[in-house]
Short mmCIF file of C-alpha atoms in Angstrom, two decimals:
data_model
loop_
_atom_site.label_atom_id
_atom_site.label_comp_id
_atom_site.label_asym_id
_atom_site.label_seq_id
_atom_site.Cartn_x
_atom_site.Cartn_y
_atom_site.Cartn_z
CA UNK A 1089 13.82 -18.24 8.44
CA UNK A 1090 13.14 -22.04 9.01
CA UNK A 1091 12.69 -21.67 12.87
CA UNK A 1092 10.02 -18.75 12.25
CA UNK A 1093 8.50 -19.69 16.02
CA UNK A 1094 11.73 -20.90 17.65
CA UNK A 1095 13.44 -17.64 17.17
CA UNK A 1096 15.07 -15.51 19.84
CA UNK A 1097 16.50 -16.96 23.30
CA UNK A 1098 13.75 -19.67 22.92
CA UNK A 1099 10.54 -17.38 23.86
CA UNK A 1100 8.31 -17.63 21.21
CA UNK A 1101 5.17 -19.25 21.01
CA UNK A 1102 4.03 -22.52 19.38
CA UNK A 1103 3.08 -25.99 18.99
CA UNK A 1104 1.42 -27.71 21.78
CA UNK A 1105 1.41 -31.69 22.51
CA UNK A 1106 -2.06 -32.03 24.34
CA UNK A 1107 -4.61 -34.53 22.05
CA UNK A 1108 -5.86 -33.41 18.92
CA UNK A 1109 -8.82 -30.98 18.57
CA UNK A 1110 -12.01 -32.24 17.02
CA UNK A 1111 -12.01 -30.59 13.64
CA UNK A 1112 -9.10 -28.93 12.09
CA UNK A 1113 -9.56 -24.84 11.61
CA UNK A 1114 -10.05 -25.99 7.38
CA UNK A 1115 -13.37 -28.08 8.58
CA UNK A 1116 -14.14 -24.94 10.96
CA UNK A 1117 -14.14 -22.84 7.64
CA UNK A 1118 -16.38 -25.39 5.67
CA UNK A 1119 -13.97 -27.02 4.10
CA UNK A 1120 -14.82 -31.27 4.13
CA UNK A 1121 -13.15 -33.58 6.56
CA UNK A 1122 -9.76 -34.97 5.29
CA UNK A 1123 -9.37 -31.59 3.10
CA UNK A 1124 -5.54 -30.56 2.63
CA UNK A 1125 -6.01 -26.89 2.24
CA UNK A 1126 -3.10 -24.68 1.14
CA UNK A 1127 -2.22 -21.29 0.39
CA UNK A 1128 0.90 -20.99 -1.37
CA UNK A 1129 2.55 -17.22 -0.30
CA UNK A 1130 5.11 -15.69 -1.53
CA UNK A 1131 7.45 -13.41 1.17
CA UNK A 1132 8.95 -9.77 0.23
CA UNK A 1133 6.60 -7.85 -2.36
CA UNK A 1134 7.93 -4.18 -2.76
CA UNK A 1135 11.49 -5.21 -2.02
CA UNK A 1136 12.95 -4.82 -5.31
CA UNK A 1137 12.10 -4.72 -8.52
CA UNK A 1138 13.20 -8.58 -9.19
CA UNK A 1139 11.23 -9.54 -6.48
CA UNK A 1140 8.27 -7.97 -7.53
CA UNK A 1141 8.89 -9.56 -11.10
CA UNK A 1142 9.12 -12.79 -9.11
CA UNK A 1143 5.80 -12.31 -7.38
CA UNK A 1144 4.09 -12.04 -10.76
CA UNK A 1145 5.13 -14.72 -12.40
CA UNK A 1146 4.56 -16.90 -9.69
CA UNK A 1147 0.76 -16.06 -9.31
CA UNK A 1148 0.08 -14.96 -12.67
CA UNK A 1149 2.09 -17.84 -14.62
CA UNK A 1150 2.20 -20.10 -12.04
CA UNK A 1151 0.30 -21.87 -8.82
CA UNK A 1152 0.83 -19.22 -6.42
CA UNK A 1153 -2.15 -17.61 -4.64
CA UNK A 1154 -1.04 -14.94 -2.08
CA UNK A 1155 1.74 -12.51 -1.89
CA UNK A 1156 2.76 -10.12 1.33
CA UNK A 1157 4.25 -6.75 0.86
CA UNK A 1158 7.33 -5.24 2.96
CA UNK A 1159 5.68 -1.24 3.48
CA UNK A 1160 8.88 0.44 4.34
CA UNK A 1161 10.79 -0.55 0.60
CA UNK A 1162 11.11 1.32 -2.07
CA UNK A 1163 9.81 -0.80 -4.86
CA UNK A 1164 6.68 -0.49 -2.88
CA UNK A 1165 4.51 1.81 -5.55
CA UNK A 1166 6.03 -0.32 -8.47
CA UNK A 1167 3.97 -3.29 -6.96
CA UNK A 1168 0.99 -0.84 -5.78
CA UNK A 1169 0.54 -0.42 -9.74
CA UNK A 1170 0.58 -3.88 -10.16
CA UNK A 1171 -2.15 -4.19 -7.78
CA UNK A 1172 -4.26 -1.55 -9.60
CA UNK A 1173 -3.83 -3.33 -12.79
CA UNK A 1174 -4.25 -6.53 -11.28
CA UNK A 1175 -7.16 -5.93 -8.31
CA UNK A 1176 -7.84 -9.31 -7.69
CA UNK A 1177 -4.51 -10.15 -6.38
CA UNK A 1178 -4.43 -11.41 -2.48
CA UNK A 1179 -1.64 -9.05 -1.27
CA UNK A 1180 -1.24 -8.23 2.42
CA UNK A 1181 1.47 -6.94 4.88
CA UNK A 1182 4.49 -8.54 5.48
CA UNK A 1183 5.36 -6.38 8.59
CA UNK A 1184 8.64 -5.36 8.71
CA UNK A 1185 10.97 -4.31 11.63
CA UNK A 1186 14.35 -5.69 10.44
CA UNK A 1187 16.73 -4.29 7.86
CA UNK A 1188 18.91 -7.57 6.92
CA UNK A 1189 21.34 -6.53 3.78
CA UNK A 1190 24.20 -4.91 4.06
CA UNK A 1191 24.52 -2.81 1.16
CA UNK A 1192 20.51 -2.43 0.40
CA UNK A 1193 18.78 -0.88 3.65
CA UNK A 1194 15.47 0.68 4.91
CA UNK A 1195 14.13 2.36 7.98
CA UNK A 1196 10.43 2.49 9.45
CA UNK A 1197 8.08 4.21 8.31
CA UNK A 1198 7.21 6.17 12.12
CA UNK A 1199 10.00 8.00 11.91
CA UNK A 1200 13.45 7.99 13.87
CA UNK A 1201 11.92 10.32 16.80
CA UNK A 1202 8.77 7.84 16.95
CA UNK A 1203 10.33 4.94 17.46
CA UNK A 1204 14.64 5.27 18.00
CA UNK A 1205 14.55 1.29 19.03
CA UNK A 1206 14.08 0.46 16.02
CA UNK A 1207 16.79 2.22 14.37
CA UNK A 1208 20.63 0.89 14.30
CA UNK A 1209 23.69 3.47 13.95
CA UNK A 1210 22.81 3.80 9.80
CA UNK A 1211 19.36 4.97 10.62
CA UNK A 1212 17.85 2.17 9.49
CA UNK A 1213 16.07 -1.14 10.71
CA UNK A 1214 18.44 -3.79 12.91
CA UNK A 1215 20.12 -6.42 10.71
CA UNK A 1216 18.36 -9.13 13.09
CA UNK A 1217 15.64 -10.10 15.53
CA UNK A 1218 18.13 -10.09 18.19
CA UNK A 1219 18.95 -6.81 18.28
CA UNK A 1220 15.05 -5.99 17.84
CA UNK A 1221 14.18 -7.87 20.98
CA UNK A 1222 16.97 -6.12 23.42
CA UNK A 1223 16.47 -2.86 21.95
CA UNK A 1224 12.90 -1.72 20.94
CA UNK A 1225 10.30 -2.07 23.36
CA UNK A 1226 6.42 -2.91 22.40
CA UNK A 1227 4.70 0.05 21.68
CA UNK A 1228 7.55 0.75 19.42
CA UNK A 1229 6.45 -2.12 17.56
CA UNK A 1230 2.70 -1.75 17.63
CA UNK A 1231 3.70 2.21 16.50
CA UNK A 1232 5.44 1.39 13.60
CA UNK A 1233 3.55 -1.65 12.50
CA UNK A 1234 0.52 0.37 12.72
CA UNK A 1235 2.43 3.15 10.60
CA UNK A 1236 3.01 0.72 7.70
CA UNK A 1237 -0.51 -0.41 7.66
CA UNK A 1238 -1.59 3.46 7.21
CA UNK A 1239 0.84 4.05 4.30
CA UNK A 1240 -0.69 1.09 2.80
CA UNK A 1241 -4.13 2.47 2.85
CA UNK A 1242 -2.75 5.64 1.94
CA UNK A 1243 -2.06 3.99 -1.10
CA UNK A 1244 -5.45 2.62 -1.36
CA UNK A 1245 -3.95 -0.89 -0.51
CA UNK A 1246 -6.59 -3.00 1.70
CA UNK A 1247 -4.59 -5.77 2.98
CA UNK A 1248 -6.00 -9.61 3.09
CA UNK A 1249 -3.86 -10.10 6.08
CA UNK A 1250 -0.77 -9.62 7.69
CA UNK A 1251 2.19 -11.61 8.14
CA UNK A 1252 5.85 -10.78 10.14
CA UNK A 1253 9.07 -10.69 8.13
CA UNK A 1254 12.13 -13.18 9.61
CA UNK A 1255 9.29 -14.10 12.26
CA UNK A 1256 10.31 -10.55 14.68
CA UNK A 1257 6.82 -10.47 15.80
CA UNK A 1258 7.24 -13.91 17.14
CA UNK A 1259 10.25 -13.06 18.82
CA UNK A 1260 8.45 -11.99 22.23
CA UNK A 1261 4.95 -12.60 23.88
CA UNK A 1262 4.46 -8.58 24.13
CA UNK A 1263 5.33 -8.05 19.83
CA UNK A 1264 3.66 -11.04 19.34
CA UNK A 1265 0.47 -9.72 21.34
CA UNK A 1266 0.51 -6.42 19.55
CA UNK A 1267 0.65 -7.98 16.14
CA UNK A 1268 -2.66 -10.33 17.39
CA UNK A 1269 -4.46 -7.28 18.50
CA UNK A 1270 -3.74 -5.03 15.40
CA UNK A 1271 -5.33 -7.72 13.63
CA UNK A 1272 -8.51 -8.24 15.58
CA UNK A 1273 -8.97 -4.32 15.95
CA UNK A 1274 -8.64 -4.10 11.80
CA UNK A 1275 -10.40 -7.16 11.38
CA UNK A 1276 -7.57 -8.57 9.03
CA UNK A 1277 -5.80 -12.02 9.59
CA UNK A 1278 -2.90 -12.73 11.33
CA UNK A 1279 -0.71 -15.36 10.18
CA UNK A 1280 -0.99 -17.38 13.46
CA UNK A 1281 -0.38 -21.58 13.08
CA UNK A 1282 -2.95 -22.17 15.75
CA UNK A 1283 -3.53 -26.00 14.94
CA UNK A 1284 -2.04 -29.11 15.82
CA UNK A 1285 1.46 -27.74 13.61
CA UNK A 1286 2.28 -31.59 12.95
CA UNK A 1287 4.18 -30.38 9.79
CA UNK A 1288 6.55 -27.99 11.11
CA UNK A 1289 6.43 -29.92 14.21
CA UNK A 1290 8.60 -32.53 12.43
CA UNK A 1291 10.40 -29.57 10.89
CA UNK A 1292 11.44 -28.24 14.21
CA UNK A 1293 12.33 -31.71 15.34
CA UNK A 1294 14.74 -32.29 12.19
CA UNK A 1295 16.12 -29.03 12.50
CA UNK A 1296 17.41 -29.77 16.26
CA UNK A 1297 18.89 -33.14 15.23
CA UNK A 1298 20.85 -31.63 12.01
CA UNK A 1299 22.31 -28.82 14.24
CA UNK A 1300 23.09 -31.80 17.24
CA UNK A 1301 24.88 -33.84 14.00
CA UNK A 1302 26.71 -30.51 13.15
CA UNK A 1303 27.43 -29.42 16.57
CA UNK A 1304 29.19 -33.75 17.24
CA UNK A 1305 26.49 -34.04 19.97
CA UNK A 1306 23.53 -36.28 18.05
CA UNK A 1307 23.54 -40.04 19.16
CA UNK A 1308 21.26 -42.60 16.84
CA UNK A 1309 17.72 -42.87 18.81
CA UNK A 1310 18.25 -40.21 21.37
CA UNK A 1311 14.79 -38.31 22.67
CA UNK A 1312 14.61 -35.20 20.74
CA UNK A 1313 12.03 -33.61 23.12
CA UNK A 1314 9.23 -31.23 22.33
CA UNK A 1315 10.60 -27.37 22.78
CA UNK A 1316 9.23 -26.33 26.10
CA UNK A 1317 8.18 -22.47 24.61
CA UNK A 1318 6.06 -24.56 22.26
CA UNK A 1319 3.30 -24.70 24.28
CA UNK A 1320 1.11 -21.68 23.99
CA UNK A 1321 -0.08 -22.16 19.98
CA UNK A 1322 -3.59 -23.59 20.62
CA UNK A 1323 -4.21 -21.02 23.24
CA UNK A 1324 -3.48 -18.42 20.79
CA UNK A 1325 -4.97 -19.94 18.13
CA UNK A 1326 -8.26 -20.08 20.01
CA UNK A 1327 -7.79 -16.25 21.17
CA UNK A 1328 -7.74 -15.14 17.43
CA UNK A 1329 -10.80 -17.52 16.18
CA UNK A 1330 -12.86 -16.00 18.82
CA UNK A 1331 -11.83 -12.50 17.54
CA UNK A 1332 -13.21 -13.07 14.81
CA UNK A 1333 -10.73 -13.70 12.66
CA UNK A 1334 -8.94 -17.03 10.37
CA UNK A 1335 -6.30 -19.21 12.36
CA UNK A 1336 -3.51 -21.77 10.52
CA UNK A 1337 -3.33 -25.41 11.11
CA UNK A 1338 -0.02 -25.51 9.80
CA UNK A 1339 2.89 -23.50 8.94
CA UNK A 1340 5.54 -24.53 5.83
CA UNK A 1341 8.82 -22.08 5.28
CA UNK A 1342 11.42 -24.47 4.78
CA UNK A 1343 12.36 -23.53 1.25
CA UNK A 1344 14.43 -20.99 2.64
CA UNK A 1345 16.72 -23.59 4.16
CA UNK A 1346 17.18 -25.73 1.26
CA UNK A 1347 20.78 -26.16 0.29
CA UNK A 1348 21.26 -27.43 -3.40
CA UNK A 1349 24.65 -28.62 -3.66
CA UNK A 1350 26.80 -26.55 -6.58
CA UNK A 1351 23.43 -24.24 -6.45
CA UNK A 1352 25.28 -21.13 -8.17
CA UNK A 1353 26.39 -23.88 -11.02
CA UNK A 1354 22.47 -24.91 -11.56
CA UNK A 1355 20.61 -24.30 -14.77
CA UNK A 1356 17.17 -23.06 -14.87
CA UNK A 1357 16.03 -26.46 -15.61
CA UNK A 1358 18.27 -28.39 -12.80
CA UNK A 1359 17.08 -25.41 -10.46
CA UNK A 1360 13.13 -26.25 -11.37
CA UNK A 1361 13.13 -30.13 -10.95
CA UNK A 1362 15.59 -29.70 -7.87
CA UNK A 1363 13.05 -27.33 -6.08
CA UNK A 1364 9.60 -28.94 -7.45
CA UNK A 1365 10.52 -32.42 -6.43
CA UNK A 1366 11.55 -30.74 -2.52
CA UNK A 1367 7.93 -28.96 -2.77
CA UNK A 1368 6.47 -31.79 -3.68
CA UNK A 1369 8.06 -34.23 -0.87
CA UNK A 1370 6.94 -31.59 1.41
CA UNK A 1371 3.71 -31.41 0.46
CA UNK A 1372 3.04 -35.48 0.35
CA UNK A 1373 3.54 -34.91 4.48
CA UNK A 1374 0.86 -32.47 4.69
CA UNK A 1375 -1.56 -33.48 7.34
CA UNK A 1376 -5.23 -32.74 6.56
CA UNK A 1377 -6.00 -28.95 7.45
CA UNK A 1378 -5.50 -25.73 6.54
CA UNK A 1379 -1.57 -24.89 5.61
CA UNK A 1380 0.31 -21.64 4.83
CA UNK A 1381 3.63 -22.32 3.01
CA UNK A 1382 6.08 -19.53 2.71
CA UNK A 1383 8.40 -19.23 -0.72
CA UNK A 1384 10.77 -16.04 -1.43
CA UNK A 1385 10.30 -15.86 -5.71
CA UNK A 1386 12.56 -14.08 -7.53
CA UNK A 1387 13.55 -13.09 -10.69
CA UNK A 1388 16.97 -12.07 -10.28
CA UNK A 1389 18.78 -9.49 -12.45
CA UNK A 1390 22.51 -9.04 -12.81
CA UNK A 1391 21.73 -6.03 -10.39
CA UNK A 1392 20.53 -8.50 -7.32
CA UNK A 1393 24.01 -10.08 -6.70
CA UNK A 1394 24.08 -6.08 -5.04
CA UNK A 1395 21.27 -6.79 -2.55
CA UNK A 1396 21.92 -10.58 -1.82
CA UNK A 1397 23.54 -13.99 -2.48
CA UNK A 1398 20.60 -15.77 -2.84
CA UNK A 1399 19.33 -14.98 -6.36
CA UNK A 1400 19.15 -18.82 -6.95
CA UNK A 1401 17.43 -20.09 -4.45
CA UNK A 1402 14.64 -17.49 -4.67
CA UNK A 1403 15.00 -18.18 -8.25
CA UNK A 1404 14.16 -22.17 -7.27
CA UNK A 1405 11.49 -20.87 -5.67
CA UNK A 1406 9.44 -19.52 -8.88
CA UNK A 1407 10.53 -22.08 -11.04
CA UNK A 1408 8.94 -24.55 -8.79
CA UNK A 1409 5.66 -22.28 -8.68
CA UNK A 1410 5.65 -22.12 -12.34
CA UNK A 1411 6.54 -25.95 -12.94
CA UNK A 1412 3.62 -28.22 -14.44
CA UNK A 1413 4.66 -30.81 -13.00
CA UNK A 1414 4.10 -29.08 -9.70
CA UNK A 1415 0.59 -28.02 -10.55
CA UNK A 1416 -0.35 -31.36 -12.16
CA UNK A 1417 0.54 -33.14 -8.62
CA UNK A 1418 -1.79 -30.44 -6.77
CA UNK A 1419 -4.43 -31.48 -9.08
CA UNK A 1420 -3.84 -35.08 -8.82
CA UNK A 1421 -3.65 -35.31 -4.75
CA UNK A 1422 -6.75 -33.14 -4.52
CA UNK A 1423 -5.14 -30.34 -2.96
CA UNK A 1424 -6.82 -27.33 -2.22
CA UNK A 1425 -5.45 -23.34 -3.26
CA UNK A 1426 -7.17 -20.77 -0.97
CA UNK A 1427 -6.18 -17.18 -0.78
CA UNK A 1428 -6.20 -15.08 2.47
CA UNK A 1429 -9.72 -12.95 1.04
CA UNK A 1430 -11.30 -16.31 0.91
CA UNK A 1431 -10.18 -17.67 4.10
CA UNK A 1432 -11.63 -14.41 6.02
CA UNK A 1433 -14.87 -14.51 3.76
CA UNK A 1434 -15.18 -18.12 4.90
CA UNK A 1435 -14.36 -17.03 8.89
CA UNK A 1436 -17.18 -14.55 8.84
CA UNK A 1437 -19.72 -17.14 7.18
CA UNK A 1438 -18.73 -19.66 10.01
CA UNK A 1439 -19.50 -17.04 12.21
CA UNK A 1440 -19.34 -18.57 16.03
CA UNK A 1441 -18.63 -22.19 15.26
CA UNK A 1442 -16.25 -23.76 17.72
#
């Protein structure tokens, strides 16, 4: 989940090391110079009924301010009534092509026949974006992600944007392309970190030296060089502005990588200052700009052990959002908390600015 643009046999696209553009994509939308703008989403809406729980609590009790919903799931119309109840919610799609529990499984929503590479020997979605990138081809992909965005607004759910669960849209220039063009054609936002990416830059850097220091191969001052598929993010990022349409400066979903030692041991108060004070390191190395951070909240049941093992981290991740602490530190940096609706309104108003 860390990796979400260095998935899959190294072709995916991303940060870029040419000099730094004039204004950051925040300033673009109107936002002052020096503004750290931030939109704190949480992943997997409609996947179960504890992580629909968790996606409540962490916007309505805490400092959450978008969510992203998985279409093909069945707690799906459990969070559509939360949206009726709740209409100001910013909820969009978190497009969804892979299938990763083992006991707890779903299929797409085109249909076996529309789109069989897709579908693994249980009739459902691949485990992993490996198997979706040697198996399904692209129009697969742009029919089924186009499938979940009608049931949505069958439902009478208009989406502030869409987003790509375990990064498989990422995974190849031609998924990646149909994802991009969906959006434009809609007029909804992509999650796209278009900017200069110095945050998960770094990320991506630290990530390659922990797995050289696991893998006995990491010597103390050795080049760690740029990954040569990260090259193509500005391009892209400049593609979808001139759609018409909101691009990222930055991109945060490290949470999911965390590792709390004796984690399963933790109590809900250990859990809470052990995830807010991570958040909150993170956040003190946010460049200026407009940043997407990606959580997984949860409110775990004695029923999720059945779906996954990670009922405490996920549970980390909504104590953090519902922390004080947390939300008195926003305040006191002079962060800013955006939602996707205001980021489009704010695209349109800027119009053709460059």
């Amino acid at each position: 989940m860390k990796n979400l643009l260095l998935t899959v046999a190294g072709i995916v696209f991303g940060i870029t090391v040419c000099a730094q553009q004039t204004k950051t994509y925040a300033e673009k939308l109107g936002w002052p110079k020096g503004a750290r703008v931030i939109i704190l989403h949480v992943d997997d809406a409609g996947m179960s009924h504890e992580s629909n729980e968790g996606v409540e609590k962490a916007i309505g009790d805490g400092v959450a301010t978008s969510t992203s919903v998985m279409m093909p799931c069945p707690w799906v119309p459990d969070f559509k009534h939360y949206m009726d109840q709740h209409p100001g919610i910013d909820a969009g799609l978190h497009l969804t092509l892979t299938s990763e529990w083992q006991n707890y499984r779903w299929g797409p929503l085109a249909g076996k026949a529309t789109v069989p590479g897709l579908v693994d020997k249980e009739g459902a979605f691949w485990p992993g974006v490996v198997a979706v990138y040697f198996h399904a081809t692209a129009d697969e992909i742009d029919k089924e992600i186009r499938a979940q965005l009608d049931r949505a607004l069958t439902m009478g759910f208009t989406p502030t944007h869409l987003d790509s669960h375990m990064g498989t849209l990422f995974a190849k220039p031609a998924f990646l392309e149909k994802y991009i063009n969906l959006g434009i054609e809609k007029k909804i936002p992509v999650m796209l970190p278009g900017g200069e990416d110095l945050f998960y830059r770094a990320e991506a850097k630290n990530a390659t030296i922990a797995q050289l220091k696991k893998d006995g191969k990491y010597t103390e001052g050795m080049t760690i060089p740029e990954p040569a598929e990260l090259n193509k993010v500005r391009e892209l990022g400049e593609l979808v502005w001139k759609g018409g349409l909101p691009v990222l400066d930055d991109l945060d979903n490290s949470s999911y990588d965390w590792v709390m030692p004796d984690i399963e041991k933790a109590t809900d108060k250990e859990l809470q200052k052990w995830y807010t004070d991570h958040y909150i390191e993170n956040f003190d190395r946010f460049s200026p700009g407009l940043t997407m951070v990606l959580m997984h909240c949860t409110q775990p049941s004695p029923q999720f052990k059945n779906i996954c093992n990670e009922g405490q981290k996920r549970k980390g991740d909504l104590l953090a959002m519902t922390d004080p602490r947390l939300k008195a530190y926003l305040k006191q940096k002079g962060f800013i908390l955006t939602t996707w609706k205001e980021v489009m309104e704010r695209r349109v108003k800027a119009g053709n600015v460059e």
